[in-house]
PDB file of C-alpha atoms in Angstrom:
ATOM      1  CA  MET J   1     105.721 125.191 267.392  1.00 53.00           C
ATOM      2  CA  ASN J   2     107.417 127.181 264.663  1.00 55.00           C
ATOM      3  CA  THR J   3     111.031 126.360 264.929  1.00 57.00           C
ATOM      4  CA  ASP J   4     113.529 128.910 262.624  1.00 57.00           C
ATOM      5  CA  LEU J   5     113.897 126.337 259.940  1.00 54.00           C
ATOM      6  CA  GLU J   6     109.644 126.118 259.255  1.00 55.00           C
ATOM      7  CA  ARG J   7     109.787 129.241 259.097  1.00 58.00           C
ATOM      8  CA  SER J   8     113.056 129.721 256.357  1.00 59.00           C
ATOM      9  CA  LEU J   9     111.483 126.720 253.341  1.00 55.00           C
ATOM     10  CA  PRO J  10     109.220 127.860 251.444  1.00 59.00           C
ATOM     11  CA  GLU J  11     105.507 126.955 251.408  1.00 60.00           C
ATOM     12  CA  ARG J  12     104.621 123.635 249.273  1.00 58.00           C
ATOM     13  CA  PRO J  13     102.955 124.567 246.568  1.00 54.00           C
ATOM     14  CA  LYS J  14      99.437 122.974 247.109  1.00 56.00           C
ATOM     15  CA  LYS J  15      98.398 119.902 245.243  1.00 56.00           C
ATOM     16  CA  ASN J  16      95.298 120.935 243.550  1.00 64.00           C
ATOM     17  CA  MET J  17      97.391 123.050 241.391  1.00 64.00           C
ATOM     18  CA  VAL J  18     100.670 121.228 240.441  1.00 64.00           C
ATOM     19  CA  TRP J  19      98.425 118.947 237.993  1.00 60.00           C
ATOM     20  CA  PRO J  20      96.061 122.073 236.722  1.00 61.00           C
ATOM     21  CA  VAL J  21      99.967 123.684 235.355  1.00 60.00           C
ATOM     22  CA  ILE J  22     101.287 120.633 234.081  1.00 62.00           C
ATOM     23  CA  MET J  23      98.217 120.570 231.705  1.00 60.00           C
ATOM     24  CA  LEU J  24      97.876 123.972 230.778  1.00 59.00           C
ATOM     25  CA  ILE J  25     102.081 123.519 229.615  1.00 67.00           C
ATOM     26  CA  ILE J  26     101.058 120.052 227.711  1.00 66.00           C
ATOM     27  CA  SER J  27      98.384 121.760 226.260  1.00 59.00           C
ATOM     28  CA  ILE J  28     100.497 124.454 225.399  1.00 62.00           C
ATOM     29  CA  SER J  29     102.617 122.517 223.909  1.00 56.00           C
ATOM     30  CA  ALA J  30     100.638 120.188 221.720  1.00 52.00           C
ATOM     31  CA  LEU J  31      99.115 122.859 220.310  1.00 49.00           C
ATOM     32  CA  ASN J  32     102.877 124.601 219.271  1.00 50.00           C
ATOM     33  CA  TYR J  33     103.839 121.333 217.949  1.00 47.00           C
ATOM     34  CA  SER J  34     100.151 120.732 215.121  1.00 44.00           C
ATOM     35  CA  CYS J  35      99.956 124.135 214.131  1.00 43.00           C
ATOM     36  CA  LYS J  36     103.470 123.777 212.122  1.00 44.00           C
ATOM     37  CA  LYS J  37     103.628 123.023 208.525  1.00 45.00           C
ATOM     38  CA  SER J  38     105.626 119.962 207.948  1.00 49.00           C
ATOM     39  CA  PRO J  39     108.780 120.920 204.944  1.00 50.00           C
ATOM     40  CA  GLY J  40     106.909 119.677 201.867  1.00 47.00           C
ATOM     41  CA  ASP J  41     103.795 121.797 201.973  1.00 58.00           C
ATOM     42  CA  ASP J  42     105.719 125.028 201.491  1.00 79.00           C
ATOM     43  CA  GLU J  43     105.100 126.285 198.424  1.00 90.00           C
ATOM     44  CA  LEU J  44     108.761 127.729 197.087  1.00 94.00           C
ATOM     45  CA  VAL J  45     108.824 129.884 193.618  1.00 94.00           C
ATOM     46  CA  LEU J  46     112.263 129.228 192.003  1.00 95.00           C
ATOM     47  CA  ASP J  47     112.258 130.538 189.050  1.00 94.00           C
ATOM     48  CA  LYS J  48     109.571 132.647 186.398  1.00 95.00           C
ATOM     49  CA  ASN J  49     108.387 129.082 185.547  1.00 96.00           C
ATOM     50  CA  LEU J  50     109.470 127.080 188.182  1.00 97.00           C
ATOM     51  CA  THR J  51     107.763 126.507 191.838  1.00 96.00           C
ATOM     52  CA  LYS J  52     109.214 123.674 194.657  1.00 96.00           C
ATOM     53  CA  SER J  53     105.865 122.154 196.179  1.00 96.00           C
ATOM     54  CA  ALA J  54     104.442 118.251 196.839  1.00 96.00           C
ATOM     55  CA  LYS J  55     100.879 119.168 197.251  1.00 96.00           C
ATOM     56  CA  LYS J  56     100.263 121.450 193.844  1.00 95.00           C
ATOM     57  CA  TYR J  57     102.084 118.634 192.721  1.00 95.00           C
ATOM     58  CA  GLN J  58      99.854 116.249 194.125  1.00 95.00           C
ATOM     59  CA  ALA J  59      96.771 118.160 193.296  1.00 94.00           C
ATOM     60  CA  LEU J  60      98.021 118.676 189.265  1.00 93.00           C
ATOM     61  CA  VAL J  61      98.862 114.982 188.784  1.00 94.00           C
ATOM     62  CA  ALA J  62      95.016 114.095 190.892  1.00 93.00           C
ATOM     63  CA  GLY J  63      93.227 116.724 188.454  1.00 90.00           C
ATOM     64  CA  ARG J  64      94.528 115.906 185.537  1.00 88.00           C
ATOM     65  CA  ASP J  65      90.657 115.537 183.561  1.00 78.00           C
ATOM     66  CA  GLY J  66      91.097 116.467 179.883  1.00 68.00           C
ATOM     67  CA  GLN J  67      88.748 119.581 180.386  1.00 66.00           C
ATOM     68  CA  LYS J  68      91.087 122.510 180.390  1.00 65.00           C
ATOM     69  CA  GLY J  69      93.825 124.233 179.131  1.00 69.00           C
ATOM     70  CA  ASN J  70      95.000 120.877 176.881  1.00 83.00           C
ATOM     71  CA  PHE J  71      97.975 120.963 175.709  1.00 88.00           C
ATOM     72  CA  ASP J  72     100.931 117.959 174.139  1.00 90.00           C
ATOM     73  CA  ILE J  73     104.400 117.012 175.534  1.00 94.00           C
ATOM     74  CA  THR J  74     105.910 116.283 171.966  1.00 94.00           C
ATOM     75  CA  ASN J  75     109.389 115.848 173.106  1.00 96.00           C
ATOM     76  CA  VAL J  76     112.076 117.013 176.487  1.00 96.00           C
ATOM     77  CA  GLU J  77     115.398 117.191 175.652  1.00 95.00           C
ATOM     78  CA  ARG J  78     118.166 118.144 177.425  1.00 93.00           C
ATOM     79  CA  THR J  79     121.356 120.257 177.021  1.00 92.00           C
ATOM     80  CA  GLY J  80     123.787 121.149 179.530  1.00 88.00           C
ATOM     81  CA  ASP J  81     121.757 122.256 183.380  1.00 90.00           C
ATOM     82  CA  ILE J  82     118.450 123.286 180.636  1.00 94.00           C
ATOM     83  CA  LEU J  83     115.772 120.787 179.979  1.00 95.00           C
ATOM     84  CA  THR J  84     113.370 121.942 177.635  1.00 97.00           C
ATOM     85  CA  VAL J  85     109.753 120.283 177.572  1.00 97.00           C
ATOM     86  CA  THR J  86     108.186 120.606 174.076  1.00 96.00           C
ATOM     87  CA  THR J  87     104.599 121.274 173.626  1.00 94.00           C
ATOM     88  CA  ARG J  88     102.173 121.965 171.236  1.00 91.00           C
ATOM     89  CA  GLY J  89      98.823 123.944 172.086  1.00 84.00           C
ATOM     90  CA  GLY J  90     100.109 127.433 173.619  1.00 85.00           C
ATOM     91  CA  CYS J  91     100.988 130.378 172.166  1.00 88.00           C
ATOM     92  CA  SER J  92     104.209 131.049 174.385  1.00 92.00           C
ATOM     93  CA  ALA J  93     106.682 129.589 176.835  1.00 94.00           C
ATOM     94  CA  ASP J  94     104.748 132.081 178.729  1.00 93.00           C
ATOM     95  CA  ASP J  95     101.334 130.412 179.086  1.00 91.00           C
ATOM     96  CA  PHE J  96     103.349 127.311 180.894  1.00 94.00           C
ATOM     97  CA  SER J  97     104.547 127.060 184.789  1.00 96.00           C
ATOM     98  CA  VAL J  98     106.407 123.316 186.042  1.00 97.00           C
ATOM     99  CA  VAL J  99     105.884 122.238 190.062  1.00 97.00           C
ATOM    100  CA  TRP J 100     108.709 120.268 191.253  1.00 97.00           C
ATOM    101  CA  ASN J 101     107.474 117.816 193.755  1.00 96.00           C
ATOM    102  CA  GLY J 102     110.618 118.812 195.558  1.00 94.00           C
ATOM    103  CA  GLU J 103     112.264 115.313 195.855  1.00 94.00           C
ATOM    104  CA  ILE J 104     115.424 114.106 193.923  1.00 92.00           C
ATOM    105  CA  LEU J 105     114.780 110.534 194.112  1.00 91.00           C
ATOM    106  CA  LEU J 106     118.085 108.782 194.999  1.00 88.00           C
ATOM    107  CA  SER J 107     117.664 105.744 192.761  1.00 89.00           C
ATOM    108  CA  TYR J 108     120.395 105.038 190.436  1.00 88.00           C
ATOM    109  CA  PRO J 109     119.936 106.575 187.647  1.00 89.00           C
ATOM    110  CA  ALA J 110     118.683 109.050 190.027  1.00 91.00           C
ATOM    111  CA  GLN J 111     115.152 110.758 189.568  1.00 94.00           C
ATOM    112  CA  VAL J 112     113.297 113.875 189.141  1.00 95.00           C
ATOM    113  CA  LYS J 113     109.638 114.035 188.843  1.00 96.00           C
ATOM    114  CA  LEU J 114     108.284 118.227 187.040  1.00 97.00           C
ATOM    115  CA  VAL J 115     104.644 118.153 186.237  1.00 97.00           C
ATOM    116  CA  ILE J 116     104.081 121.023 183.146  1.00 96.00           C
ATOM    117  CA  TYR J 117     100.447 122.507 183.427  1.00 94.00           C
ATOM    118  CA  LYS J 118      98.971 126.005 181.292  1.00 91.00           C
ATOM    119  CA  ASN J 119      98.592 128.712 183.503  1.00 89.00           C
ATOM    120  CA  SER J 120      97.137 130.641 180.420  1.00 84.00           C
ATOM    121  CA  SER J 121      93.963 130.629 179.040  1.00 78.00           C
ATOM    122  CA  THR J 122      94.766 132.097 175.688  1.00 78.00           C
ATOM    123  CA  THR J 123      94.195 129.651 172.885  1.00 75.00           C
ATOM    124  CA  CYS J 124      96.284 129.646 169.808  1.00 79.00           C
ATOM    125  CA  ALA J 125      96.376 127.757 166.393  1.00 78.00           C
ATOM    126  CA  PRO J 126      96.635 123.592 168.325  1.00 73.00           C
ATOM    127  CA  GLY J 127      99.712 123.143 165.848  1.00 82.00           C
ATOM    128  CA  THR J 128     101.978 125.615 167.246  1.00 90.00           C
ATOM    129  CA  VAL J 129     104.929 124.544 169.077  1.00 94.00           C
ATOM    130  CA  VAL J 130     106.262 126.144 172.027  1.00 94.00           C
ATOM    131  CA  ASN J 131     109.731 124.682 174.056  1.00 97.00           C
ATOM    132  CA  VAL J 132     109.883 125.350 177.434  1.00 97.00           C
ATOM    133  CA  LYS J 133     113.094 125.795 179.322  1.00 97.00           C
ATOM    134  CA  ILE J 134     113.890 125.284 182.739  1.00 96.00           C
ATOM    135  CA  ASP J 135     116.660 125.278 184.696  1.00 95.00           C
ATOM    136  CA  LEU J 136     117.581 122.667 186.122  1.00 94.00           C
ATOM    137  CA  THR J 137     120.255 124.645 188.982  1.00 92.00           C
ATOM    138  CA  LYS J 138     117.112 125.537 190.554  1.00 94.00           C
ATOM    139  CA  ILE J 139     116.490 122.104 191.689  1.00 92.00           C
ATOM    140  CA  MET J 140     120.268 120.322 191.722  1.00 86.00           C
ATOM    141  CA  THR J 141     122.612 120.771 193.567  1.00 77.00           C
ATOM    142  CA  ASP J 142     124.879 119.690 190.449  1.00 73.00           C
ATOM    143  CA  PRO J 143     123.364 120.168 187.081  1.00 60.00           C
ATOM    144  CA  ASN J 144     126.001 118.864 185.309  1.00 62.00           C
ATOM    145  CA  GLY J 145     125.165 115.239 186.937  1.00 69.00           C
ATOM    146  CA  LYS J 146     124.502 113.140 184.201  1.00 78.00           C
ATOM    147  CA  ASP J 147     122.553 110.036 185.533  1.00 85.00           C
ATOM    148  CA  PHE J 148     118.942 111.229 186.352  1.00 90.00           C
ATOM    149  CA  ILE J 149     115.976 110.366 184.990  1.00 93.00           C
ATOM    150  CA  PHE J 150     113.866 113.403 183.923  1.00 94.00           C
ATOM    151  CA  HIS J 151     109.849 112.494 184.514  1.00 96.00           C
ATOM    152  CA  VAL J 152     107.769 114.945 183.089  1.00 96.00           C
ATOM    153  CA  ALA J 153     103.887 114.894 183.854  1.00 95.00           C
ATOM    154  CA  ASN J 154     101.571 116.889 181.721  1.00 94.00           C
ATOM    155  CA  GLY J 155      98.638 118.724 183.683  1.00 92.00           C
ATOM    156  CA  SER J 156      96.109 118.445 181.477  1.00 89.00           C
ATOM    157  CA  ILE J 157      95.760 114.694 180.935  1.00 89.00           C
ATOM    158  CA  LYS J 158      96.612 111.769 181.322  1.00 90.00           C
ATOM    159  CA  GLU J 159     100.362 111.830 179.043  1.00 87.00           C
ATOM    160  CA  ASP J 160     103.466 111.880 180.948  1.00 91.00           C
ATOM    161  CA  LYS J 161     106.794 111.415 179.218  1.00 92.00           C
ATOM    162  CA  SER J 162     110.685 110.540 180.957  1.00 92.00           C
ATOM    163  CA  LEU J 163     114.137 111.509 179.391  1.00 92.00           C
ATOM    164  CA  ASN J 164     116.052 109.068 180.225  1.00 91.00           C
ATOM    165  CA  PRO J 165     119.887 109.425 181.157  1.00 89.00           C
ATOM    166  CA  ASP J 166     120.672 108.315 177.443  1.00 88.00           C
ATOM    167  CA  GLY J 167     118.807 111.170 175.619  1.00 89.00           C
ATOM    168  CA  SER J 168     116.184 108.429 174.558  1.00 88.00           C
ATOM    169  CA  VAL J 169     112.015 109.251 175.881  1.00 91.00           C
ATOM    170  CA  SER J 170     109.835 106.854 176.498  1.00 88.00           C
ATOM    171  CA  SER J 171     106.092 107.883 176.768  1.00 89.00           C
ATOM    172  CA  HIS J 172     103.845 106.266 179.840  1.00 80.00           C
TER     173      HIS J 172
END
């Protein structure tokens, strides 16, 4: 006995079709979430010699074996919004690139971690001094802030230098 009320109601979906549809929605959502990169995975070129990349920073620091592109960091100095890393073992500043891990550690003083590496296989006299300049306005919103420690890792050997807020340089 069909009444007018029964005819006007929409037909209910069959129970055996509800679960596959729910599972499909869950699967698509999970796939979409798993394919997204975390923000730290992106590599971003900030300047001609400066890149922001947590992955590349980690790889360069972990891969220091002294086998390729050896050079020394002889000094780190800051003048205004320019950080100058003095090296020995390259031909020109274009032979070097710098990678920032993308973080400013908000301790006191704040800390910035960089790794400098030789991106060229050219060889010059071992004593050739090269100054690599890093524009801090590409990293910091207030590059005039004085209370920063800049940790500069050597990308070829385990030789790191830190520029302290008072201008002193420590090696580790």
